[in-house]
Short mmCIF file of C-alpha atoms in Angstrom, two decimals:
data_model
loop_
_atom_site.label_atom_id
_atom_site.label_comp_id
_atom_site.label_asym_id
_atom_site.label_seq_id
_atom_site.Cartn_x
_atom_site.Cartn_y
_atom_site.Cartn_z
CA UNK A 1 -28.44 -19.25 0.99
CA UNK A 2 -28.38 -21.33 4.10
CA UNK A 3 -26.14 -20.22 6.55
CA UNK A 4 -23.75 -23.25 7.70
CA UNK A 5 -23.76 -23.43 11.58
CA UNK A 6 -19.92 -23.83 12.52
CA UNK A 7 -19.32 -26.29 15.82
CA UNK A 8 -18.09 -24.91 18.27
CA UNK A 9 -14.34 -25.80 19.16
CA UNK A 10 -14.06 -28.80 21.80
CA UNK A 11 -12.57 -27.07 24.11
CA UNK A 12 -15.35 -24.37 24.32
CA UNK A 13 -18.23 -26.99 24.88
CA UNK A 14 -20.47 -26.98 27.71
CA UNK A 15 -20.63 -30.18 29.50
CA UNK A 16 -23.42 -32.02 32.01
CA UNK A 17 -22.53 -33.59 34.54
CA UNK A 18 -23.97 -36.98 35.99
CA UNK A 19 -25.77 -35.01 38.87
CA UNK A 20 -27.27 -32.39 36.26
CA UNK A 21 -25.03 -29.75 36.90
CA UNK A 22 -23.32 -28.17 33.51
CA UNK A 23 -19.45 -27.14 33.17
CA UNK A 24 -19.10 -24.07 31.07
CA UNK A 25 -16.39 -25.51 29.33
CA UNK A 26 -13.90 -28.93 29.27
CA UNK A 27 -11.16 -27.38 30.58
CA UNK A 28 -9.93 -27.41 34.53
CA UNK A 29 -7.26 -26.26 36.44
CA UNK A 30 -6.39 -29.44 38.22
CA UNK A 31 -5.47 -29.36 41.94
CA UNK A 32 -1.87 -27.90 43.18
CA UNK A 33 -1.05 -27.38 46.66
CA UNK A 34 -0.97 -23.55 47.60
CA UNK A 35 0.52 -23.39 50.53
CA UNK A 36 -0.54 -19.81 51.33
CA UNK A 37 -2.30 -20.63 55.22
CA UNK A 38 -2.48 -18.65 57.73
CA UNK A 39 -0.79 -20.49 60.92
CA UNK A 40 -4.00 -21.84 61.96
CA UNK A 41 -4.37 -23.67 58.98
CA UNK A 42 -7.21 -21.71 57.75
CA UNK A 43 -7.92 -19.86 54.12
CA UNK A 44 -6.28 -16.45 53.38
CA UNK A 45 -7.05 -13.48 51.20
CA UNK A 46 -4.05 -15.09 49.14
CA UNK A 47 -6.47 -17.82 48.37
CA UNK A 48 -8.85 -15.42 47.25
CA UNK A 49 -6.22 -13.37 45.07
CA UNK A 50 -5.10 -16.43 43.82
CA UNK A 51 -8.37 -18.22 42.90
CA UNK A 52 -10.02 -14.81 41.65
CA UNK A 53 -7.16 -14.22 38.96
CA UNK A 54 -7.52 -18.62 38.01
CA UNK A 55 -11.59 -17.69 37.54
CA UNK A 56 -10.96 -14.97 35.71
CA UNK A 57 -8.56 -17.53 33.73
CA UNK A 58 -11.39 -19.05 31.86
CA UNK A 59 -11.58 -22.55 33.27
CA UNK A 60 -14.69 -24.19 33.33
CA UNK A 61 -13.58 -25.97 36.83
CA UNK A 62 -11.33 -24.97 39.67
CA UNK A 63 -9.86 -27.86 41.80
CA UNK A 64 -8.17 -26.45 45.43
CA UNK A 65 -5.08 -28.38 46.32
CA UNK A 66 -5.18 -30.53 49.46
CA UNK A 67 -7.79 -29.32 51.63
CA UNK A 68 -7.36 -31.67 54.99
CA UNK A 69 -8.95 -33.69 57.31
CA UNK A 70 -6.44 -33.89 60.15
CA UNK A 71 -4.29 -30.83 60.94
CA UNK A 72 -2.25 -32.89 63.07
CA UNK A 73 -1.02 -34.68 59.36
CA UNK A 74 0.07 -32.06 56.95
CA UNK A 75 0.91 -32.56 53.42
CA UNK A 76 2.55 -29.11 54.09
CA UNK A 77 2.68 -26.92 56.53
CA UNK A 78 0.86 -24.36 54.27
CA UNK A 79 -2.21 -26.40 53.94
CA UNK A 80 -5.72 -25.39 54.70
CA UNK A 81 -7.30 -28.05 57.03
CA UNK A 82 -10.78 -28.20 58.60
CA UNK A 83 -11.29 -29.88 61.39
CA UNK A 84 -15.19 -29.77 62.20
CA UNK A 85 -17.17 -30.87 64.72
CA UNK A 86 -18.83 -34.31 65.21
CA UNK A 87 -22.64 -32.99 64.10
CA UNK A 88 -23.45 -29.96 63.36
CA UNK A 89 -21.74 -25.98 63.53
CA UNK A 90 -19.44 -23.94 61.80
CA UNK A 91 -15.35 -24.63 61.98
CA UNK A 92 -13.36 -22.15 62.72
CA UNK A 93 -12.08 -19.87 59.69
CA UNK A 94 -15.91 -20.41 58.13
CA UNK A 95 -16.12 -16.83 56.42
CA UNK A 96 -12.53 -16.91 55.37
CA UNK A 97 -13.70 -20.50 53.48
CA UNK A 98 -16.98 -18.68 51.98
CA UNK A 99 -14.48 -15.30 50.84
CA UNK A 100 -12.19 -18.02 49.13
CA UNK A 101 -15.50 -20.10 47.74
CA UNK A 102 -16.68 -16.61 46.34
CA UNK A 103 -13.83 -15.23 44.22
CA UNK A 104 -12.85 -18.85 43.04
CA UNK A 105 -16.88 -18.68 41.23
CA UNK A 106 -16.36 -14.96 40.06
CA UNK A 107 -16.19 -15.57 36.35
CA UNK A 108 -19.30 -18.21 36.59
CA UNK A 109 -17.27 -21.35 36.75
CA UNK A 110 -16.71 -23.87 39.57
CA UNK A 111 -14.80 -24.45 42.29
CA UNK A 112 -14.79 -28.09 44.10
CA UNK A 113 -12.49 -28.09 46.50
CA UNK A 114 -10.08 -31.48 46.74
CA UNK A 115 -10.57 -33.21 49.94
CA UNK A 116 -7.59 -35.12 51.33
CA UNK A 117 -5.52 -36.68 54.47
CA UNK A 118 -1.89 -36.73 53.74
CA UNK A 119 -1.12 -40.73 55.36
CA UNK A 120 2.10 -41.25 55.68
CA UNK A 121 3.57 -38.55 53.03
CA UNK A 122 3.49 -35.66 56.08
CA UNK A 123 6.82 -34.54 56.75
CA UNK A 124 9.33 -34.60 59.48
CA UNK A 125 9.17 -30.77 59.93
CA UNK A 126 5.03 -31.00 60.23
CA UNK A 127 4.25 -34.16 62.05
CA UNK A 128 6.84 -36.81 63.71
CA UNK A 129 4.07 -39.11 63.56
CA UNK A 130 2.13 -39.65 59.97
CA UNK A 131 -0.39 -42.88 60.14
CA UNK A 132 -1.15 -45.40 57.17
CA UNK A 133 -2.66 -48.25 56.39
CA UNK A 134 0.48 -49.74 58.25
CA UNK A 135 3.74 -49.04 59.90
CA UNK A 136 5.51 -48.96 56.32
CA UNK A 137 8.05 -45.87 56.13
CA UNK A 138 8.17 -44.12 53.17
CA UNK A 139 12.32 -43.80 53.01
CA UNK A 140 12.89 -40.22 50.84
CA UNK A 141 16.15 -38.50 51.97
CA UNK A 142 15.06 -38.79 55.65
CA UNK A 143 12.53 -36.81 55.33
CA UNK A 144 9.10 -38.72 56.46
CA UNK A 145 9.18 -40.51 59.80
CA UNK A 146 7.80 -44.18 60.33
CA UNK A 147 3.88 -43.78 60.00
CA UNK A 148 2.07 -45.96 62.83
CA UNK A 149 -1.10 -48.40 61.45
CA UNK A 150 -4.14 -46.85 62.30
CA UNK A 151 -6.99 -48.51 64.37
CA UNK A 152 -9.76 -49.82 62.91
CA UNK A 153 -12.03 -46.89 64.65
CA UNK A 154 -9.91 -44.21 63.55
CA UNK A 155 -10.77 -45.40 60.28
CA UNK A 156 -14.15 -45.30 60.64
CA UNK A 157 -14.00 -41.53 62.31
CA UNK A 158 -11.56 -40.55 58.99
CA UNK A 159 -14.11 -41.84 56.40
CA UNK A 160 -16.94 -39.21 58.37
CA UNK A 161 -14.57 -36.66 58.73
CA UNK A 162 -13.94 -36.62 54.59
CA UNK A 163 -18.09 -36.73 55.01
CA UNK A 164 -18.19 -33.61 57.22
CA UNK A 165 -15.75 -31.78 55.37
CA UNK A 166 -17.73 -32.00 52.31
CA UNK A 167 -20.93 -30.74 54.03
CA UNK A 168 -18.63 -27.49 55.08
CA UNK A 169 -17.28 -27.06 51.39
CA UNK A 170 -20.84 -26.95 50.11
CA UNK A 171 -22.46 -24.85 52.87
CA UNK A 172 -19.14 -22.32 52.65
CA UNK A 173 -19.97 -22.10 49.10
CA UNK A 174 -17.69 -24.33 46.83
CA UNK A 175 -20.25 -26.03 44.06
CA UNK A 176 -18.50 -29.53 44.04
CA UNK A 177 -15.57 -31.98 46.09
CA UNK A 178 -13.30 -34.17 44.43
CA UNK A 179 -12.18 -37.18 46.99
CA UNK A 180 -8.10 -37.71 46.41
CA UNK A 181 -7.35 -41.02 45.94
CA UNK A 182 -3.80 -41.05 44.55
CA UNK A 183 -0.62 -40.36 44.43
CA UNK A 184 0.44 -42.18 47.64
CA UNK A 185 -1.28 -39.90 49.88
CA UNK A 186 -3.75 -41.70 52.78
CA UNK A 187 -6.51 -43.46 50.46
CA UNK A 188 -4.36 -44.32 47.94
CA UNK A 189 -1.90 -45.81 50.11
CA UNK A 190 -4.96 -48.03 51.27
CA UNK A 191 -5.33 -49.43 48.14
CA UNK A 192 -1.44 -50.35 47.17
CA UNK A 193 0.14 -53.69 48.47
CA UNK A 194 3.31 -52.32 49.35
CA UNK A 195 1.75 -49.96 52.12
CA UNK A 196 -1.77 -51.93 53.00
CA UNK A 197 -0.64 -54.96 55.43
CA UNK A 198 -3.18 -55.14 56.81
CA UNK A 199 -4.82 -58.60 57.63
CA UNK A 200 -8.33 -57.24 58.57
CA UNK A 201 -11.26 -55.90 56.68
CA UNK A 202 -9.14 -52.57 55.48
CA UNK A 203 -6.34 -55.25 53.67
CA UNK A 204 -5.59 -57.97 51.97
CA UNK A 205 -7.82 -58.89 49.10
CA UNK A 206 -8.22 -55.70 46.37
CA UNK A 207 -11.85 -55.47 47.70
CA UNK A 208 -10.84 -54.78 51.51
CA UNK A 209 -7.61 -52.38 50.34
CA UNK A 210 -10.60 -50.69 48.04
CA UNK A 211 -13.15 -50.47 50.88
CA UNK A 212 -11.73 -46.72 52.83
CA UNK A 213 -12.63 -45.48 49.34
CA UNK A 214 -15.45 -46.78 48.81
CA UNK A 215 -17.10 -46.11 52.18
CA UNK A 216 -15.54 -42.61 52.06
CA UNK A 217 -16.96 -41.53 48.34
CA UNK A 218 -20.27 -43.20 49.52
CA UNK A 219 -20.19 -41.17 52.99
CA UNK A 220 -19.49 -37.84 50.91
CA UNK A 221 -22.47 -38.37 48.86
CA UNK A 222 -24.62 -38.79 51.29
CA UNK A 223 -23.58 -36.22 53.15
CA UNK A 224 -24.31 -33.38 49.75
CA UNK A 225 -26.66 -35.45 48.40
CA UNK A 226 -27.21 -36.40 44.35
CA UNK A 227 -27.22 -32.75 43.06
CA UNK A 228 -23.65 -31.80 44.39
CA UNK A 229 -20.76 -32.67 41.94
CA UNK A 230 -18.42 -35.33 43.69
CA UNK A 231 -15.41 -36.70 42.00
CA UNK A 232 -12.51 -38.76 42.54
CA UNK A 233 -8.96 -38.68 41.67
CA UNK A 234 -7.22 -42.28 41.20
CA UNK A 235 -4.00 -43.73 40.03
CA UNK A 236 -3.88 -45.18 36.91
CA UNK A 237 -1.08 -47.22 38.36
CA UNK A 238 1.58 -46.44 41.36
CA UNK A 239 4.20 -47.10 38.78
CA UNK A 240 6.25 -49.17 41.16
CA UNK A 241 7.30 -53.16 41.77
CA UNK A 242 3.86 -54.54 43.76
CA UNK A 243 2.13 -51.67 43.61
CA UNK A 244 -1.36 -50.57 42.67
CA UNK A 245 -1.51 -51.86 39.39
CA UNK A 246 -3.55 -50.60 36.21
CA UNK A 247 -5.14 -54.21 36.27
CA UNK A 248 -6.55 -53.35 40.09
CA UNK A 249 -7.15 -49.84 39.12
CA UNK A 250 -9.77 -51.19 35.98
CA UNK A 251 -11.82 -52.89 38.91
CA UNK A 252 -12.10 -49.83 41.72
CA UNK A 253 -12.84 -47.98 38.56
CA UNK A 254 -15.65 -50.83 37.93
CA UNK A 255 -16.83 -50.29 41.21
CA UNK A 256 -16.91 -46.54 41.29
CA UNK A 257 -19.33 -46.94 39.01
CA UNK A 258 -21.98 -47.83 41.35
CA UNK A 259 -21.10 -44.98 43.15
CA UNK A 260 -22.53 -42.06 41.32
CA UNK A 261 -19.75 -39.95 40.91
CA UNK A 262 -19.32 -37.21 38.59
CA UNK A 263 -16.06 -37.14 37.22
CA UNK A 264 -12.54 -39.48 37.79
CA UNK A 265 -9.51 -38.25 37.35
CA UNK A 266 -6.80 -40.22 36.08
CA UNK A 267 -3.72 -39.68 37.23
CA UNK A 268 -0.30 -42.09 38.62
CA UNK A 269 2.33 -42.16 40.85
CA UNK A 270 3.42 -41.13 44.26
CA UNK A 271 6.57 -39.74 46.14
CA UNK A 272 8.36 -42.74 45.58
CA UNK A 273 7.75 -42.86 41.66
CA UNK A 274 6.42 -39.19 40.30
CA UNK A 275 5.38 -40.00 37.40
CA UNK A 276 2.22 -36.98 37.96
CA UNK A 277 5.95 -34.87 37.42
CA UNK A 278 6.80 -36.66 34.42
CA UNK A 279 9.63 -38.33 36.32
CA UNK A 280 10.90 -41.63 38.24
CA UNK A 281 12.02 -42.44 40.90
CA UNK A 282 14.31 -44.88 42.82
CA UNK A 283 15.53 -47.66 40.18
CA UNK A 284 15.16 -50.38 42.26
CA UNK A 285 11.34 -49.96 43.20
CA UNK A 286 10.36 -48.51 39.74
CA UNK A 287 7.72 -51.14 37.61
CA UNK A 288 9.93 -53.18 35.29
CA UNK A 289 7.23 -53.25 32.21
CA UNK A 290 5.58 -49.92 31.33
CA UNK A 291 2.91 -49.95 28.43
CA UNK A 292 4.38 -49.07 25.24
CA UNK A 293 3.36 -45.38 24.30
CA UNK A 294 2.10 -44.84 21.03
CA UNK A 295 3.21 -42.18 18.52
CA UNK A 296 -0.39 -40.55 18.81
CA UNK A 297 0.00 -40.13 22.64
CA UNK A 298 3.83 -39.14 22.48
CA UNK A 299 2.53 -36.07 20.01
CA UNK A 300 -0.33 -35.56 22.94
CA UNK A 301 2.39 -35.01 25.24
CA UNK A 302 -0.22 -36.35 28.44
CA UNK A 303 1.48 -38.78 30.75
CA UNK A 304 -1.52 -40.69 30.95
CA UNK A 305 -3.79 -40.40 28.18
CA UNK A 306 -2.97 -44.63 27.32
CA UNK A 307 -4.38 -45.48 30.72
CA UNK A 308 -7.39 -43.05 30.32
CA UNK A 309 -8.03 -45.30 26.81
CA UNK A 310 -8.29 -48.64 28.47
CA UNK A 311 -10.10 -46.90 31.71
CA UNK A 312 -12.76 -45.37 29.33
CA UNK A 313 -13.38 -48.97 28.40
CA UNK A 314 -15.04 -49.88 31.79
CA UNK A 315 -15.87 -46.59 33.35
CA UNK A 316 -19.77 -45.64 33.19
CA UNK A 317 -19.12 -41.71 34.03
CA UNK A 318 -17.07 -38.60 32.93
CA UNK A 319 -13.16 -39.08 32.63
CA UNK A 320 -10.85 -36.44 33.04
CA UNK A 321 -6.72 -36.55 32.28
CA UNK A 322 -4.43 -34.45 33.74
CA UNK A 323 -0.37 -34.19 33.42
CA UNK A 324 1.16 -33.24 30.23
CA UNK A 325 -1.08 -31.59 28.26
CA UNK A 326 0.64 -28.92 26.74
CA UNK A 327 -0.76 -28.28 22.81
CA UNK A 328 -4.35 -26.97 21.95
CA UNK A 329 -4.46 -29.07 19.12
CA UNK A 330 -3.79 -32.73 21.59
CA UNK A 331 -6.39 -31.38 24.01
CA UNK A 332 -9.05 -31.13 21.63
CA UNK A 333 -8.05 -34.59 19.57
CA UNK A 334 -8.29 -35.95 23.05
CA UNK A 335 -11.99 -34.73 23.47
CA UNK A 336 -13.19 -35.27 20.18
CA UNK A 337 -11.88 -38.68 20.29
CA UNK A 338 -13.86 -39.55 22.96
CA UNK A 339 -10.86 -40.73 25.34
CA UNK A 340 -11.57 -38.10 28.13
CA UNK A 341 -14.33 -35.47 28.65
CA UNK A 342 -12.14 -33.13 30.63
CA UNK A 343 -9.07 -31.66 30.26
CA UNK A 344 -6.49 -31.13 33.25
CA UNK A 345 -4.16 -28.42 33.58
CA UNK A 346 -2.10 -27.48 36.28
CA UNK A 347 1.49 -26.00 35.85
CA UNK A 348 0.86 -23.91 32.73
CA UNK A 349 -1.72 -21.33 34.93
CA UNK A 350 1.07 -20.91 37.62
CA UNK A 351 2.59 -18.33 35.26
CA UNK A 352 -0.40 -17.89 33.18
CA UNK A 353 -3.44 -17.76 34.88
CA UNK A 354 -5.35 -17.13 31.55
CA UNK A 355 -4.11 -19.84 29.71
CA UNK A 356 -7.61 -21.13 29.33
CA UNK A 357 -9.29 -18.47 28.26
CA UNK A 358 -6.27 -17.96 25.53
CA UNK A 359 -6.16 -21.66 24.57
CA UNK A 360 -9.96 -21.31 23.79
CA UNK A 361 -10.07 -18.18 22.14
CA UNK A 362 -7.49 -19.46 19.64
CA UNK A 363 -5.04 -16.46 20.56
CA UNK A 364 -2.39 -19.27 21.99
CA UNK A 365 -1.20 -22.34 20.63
CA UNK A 366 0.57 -24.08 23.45
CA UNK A 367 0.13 -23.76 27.03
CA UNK A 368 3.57 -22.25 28.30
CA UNK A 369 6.02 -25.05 29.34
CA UNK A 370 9.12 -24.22 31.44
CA UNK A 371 10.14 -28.02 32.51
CA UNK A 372 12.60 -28.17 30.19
CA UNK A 373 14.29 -25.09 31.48
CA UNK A 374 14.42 -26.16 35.33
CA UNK A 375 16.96 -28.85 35.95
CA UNK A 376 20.75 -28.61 37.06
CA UNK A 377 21.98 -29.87 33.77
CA UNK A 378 20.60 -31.43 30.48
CA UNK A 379 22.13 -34.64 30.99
CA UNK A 380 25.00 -36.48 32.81
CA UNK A 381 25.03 -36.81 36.70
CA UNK A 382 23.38 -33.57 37.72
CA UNK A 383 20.27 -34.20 35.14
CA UNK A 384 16.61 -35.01 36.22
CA UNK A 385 17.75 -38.69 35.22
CA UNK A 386 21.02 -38.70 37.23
CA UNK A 387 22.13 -42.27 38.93
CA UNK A 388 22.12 -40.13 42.25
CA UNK A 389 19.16 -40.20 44.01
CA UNK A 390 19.39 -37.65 46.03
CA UNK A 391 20.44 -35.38 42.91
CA UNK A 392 17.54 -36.28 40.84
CA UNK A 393 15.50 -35.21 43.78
CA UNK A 394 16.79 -31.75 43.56
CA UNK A 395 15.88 -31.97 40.22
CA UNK A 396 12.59 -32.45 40.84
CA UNK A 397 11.77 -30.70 44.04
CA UNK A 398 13.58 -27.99 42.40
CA UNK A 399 11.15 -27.64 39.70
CA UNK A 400 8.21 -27.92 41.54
CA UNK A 401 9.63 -24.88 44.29
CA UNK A 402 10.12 -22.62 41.21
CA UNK A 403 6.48 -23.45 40.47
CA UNK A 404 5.47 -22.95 44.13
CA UNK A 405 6.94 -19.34 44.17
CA UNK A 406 5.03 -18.24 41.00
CA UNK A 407 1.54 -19.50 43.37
CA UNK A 408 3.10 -17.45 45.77
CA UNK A 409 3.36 -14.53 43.08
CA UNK A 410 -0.11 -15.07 42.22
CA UNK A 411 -1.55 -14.92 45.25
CA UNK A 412 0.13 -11.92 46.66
CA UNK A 413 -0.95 -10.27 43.46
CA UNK A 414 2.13 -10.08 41.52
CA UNK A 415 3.27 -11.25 38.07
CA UNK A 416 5.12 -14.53 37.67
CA UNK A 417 8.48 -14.52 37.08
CA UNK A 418 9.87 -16.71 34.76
CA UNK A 419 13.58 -15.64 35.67
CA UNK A 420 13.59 -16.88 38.69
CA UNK A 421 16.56 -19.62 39.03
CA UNK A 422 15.62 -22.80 39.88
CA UNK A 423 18.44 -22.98 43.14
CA UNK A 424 17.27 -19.96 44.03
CA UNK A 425 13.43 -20.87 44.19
CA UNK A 426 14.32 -24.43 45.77
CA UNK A 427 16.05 -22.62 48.55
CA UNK A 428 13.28 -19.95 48.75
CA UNK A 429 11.31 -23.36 48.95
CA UNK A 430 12.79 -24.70 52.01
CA UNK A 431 12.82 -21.63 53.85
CA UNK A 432 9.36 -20.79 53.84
CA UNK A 433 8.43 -24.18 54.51
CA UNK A 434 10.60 -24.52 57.99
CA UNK A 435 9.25 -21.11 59.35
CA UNK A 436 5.69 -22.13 58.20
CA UNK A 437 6.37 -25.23 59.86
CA UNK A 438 7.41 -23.25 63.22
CA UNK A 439 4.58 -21.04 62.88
CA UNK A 440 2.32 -23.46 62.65
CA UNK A 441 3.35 -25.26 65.55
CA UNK A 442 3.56 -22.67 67.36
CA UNK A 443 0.09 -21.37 66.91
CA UNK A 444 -1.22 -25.14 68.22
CA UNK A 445 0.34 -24.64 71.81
#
């Protein structure tokens, strides 16, 4: 008798990349910000604890949060940011990048590390000063001062600078880059209407607001040439009145194409509208008609699975959704229906690091899922979906600081802690953020 040769679950498949290089597997843990810097903005033997334990997770892919390209323009003040020089030599904090690049590839997977500016979504307490396609404030509780337009050169130095960073990331040791183009932070902002004014070259027209990607995916290329996995993350849609649209998003993602990328991540939203949470934001700037959800995709549970189906349409390489994703059994209709290649996953591993290796093996189900556990109240005023602005906000921040202190857990070498109160992480939140913030400006006098 003919033994029957069983396929091998989805999840578990290798997968080859545009460049040549293979994935062990289709699942990644998508970027989250660590915050776990020293004061000089450079890597940490947290990073190394933390992306060790993630490796040894099972993930085929690793994506770093925000890695910058300005340290004078913070996403937070907990951020890792290279600043390198013009040409040629090593930044400062070099080995302490190649430590970090080392344990995040223990277990034979990859790490790309996600290379960023923060725009105008940089804090009060880490810059006074943000910059963006124009002088458009983004108005959150206070909390973001009026970004200035930058000059035409500047943009030209920014789009080498994501160049030269990618250079480092590949010399220190990383195997690929992913270029972040969404959620509101510098080259997304570009490509909205609400924050491009421009009237030159960078605005305007789709094609101009499109163009600081563009030139900065083709400058990364060239600077790790066509072997080196390079991939983008985009908006599906900002998810807000006169924003970047999914219609506008189907083009860039038409003209990414002739860029030789590796893999696009779709994702939405920004500060204003987090829909990348699962939530929304202010009613009055929230996108009137939203794309009716089927049953299928409300059973997937992924935020944006719809816009992946209509992206996958006119996209030539790899696709790969991230938000949501919760079930074994959605993730792997997902790849076998051909709608994405790659599976994201981000909160799930802050409290269970091996969730992919579990999820794979078949010994788990369902990724763990505490969302539904962190708010001030189910429903009423003080509920993720309160009237009250600033209430829903806690709601949200909230959720993501509880989240924040289990990467904090992590990295220190500790076990999560599922306990922990969601006040009581959202003040633990703001505390280490202001005496980061103070230590890092400190350290730049």
């Amino acid at each position: 008798m003919n033994s029957i040769e069983l396929k091998q679950p989805e999840l578990k498949q290798p997968f080859t990349l545009p460049c040549g290089v293979v994935v062990p597997n289709r699942l990644c843990k998508a970027a989250m910000t660590e915050g776990v810097a020293n004061s000089k903005l450079q890597a940490t033997q947290r990073h190394a604890t933390l992306y060790k334990r993630w490796a040894e997770g099972g993930a085929g892919i690793l994506i770093t949060g925000n890695v910058l390209i300005d340290r004078n323009i913070l996403e937070r003040p907990g951020n890792v940011s290279i600043d390198p020089a013009p040409e040629h030599g090593e930044p400062d904090g070099m080995d302490a990048l190649r430590t970090w690049a080392k344990a995040g590839t223990s277990n034979g997977n990859h790490l790309w590390m996600q290379i960023s500016h923060a725009g105008r979504q940089s804090p009060r307490y880490v810059t006074n000063q943000p910059v963006g396609p124009s002088a458009v404030q983004l108005e959150l509780l206070g909390n973001y001062a009026p970004p200035r337009a930058l000059r035409e050169d500047e943009i030209l130095d920014l789009i080498q600078r994501f160049a030269r960073v990618a250079r480092i990331a590949k010399e220190a040791g990383f195997t690929g880059v992913q270029v972040h183009g969404a959620h509101g932070y510098l080259l997304s902002s570009f490509l909205s209407p609400v924050t491009n004014q421009r009237t030159d070259q960078w605005g305007g027209s789709l094609e101009n607001r499109a163009r600081f990607l563009l030139e900065a995916v083709r400058a990364v290329r060239k600077a790790v040439g066509p072997a080196f996995p390079v991939a983008v993350k985009l908006n599906s849609d900002d998810f807000r009145k006169g924003g970047f649209s999914n219609e506008e998003c189907l083009q860039v993602v038409k003209w990414l194409n002739d860029e030789k990328i590796d893999l696009l991540e779709i994702s939405g939203g920004t500060y204003e509208q987090p829909r990348l949470l699962g939530h929304t934001g202010a009613a009055d700037s929230v996108k009137d008609e939203q794309p009716t959800q089927r049953e299928s995709t409300k059973k997937r549970e992924a935020y944006f699975l719809n816009y992946a189906r209509a992206i996958r349409e006119v996209a030539t390489m790899p696709l790969m959704v991230t938000g949501g994703f919760r079930s074994r059994e959605a993730m792997e209709e997902a790849l076998s229906d051909g709608v994405c290649d790659v599976i994201g996953l981000g909160r799930p591993l802050c409290t269970h690091p091996d969730t992919p290796k579990q999820l794979m093996n078949g010994k788990i189900d369902r990724a763990a899922s505490f969302e539904n556990m962190l708010k001030l109240a189910d429903k009423g005023i003080f509920s993720p979906a309160s009237p009250v602005l600033p209430l829903k906000l806690i709601n949200v921040l909230g959720a993501q600081a509880w989240y924040y202190q289990q990467i904090f857990r992590l990295a220190d070498g500790l076990e999560a802690k599922p306990s922990m109160s969601l006040i009581g992480a959202f003040f633990k939140y703001l505390f280490n953020e202001w005496t980061t913030a103070f230590k890092v400006k400190r350290s730049s006098r």
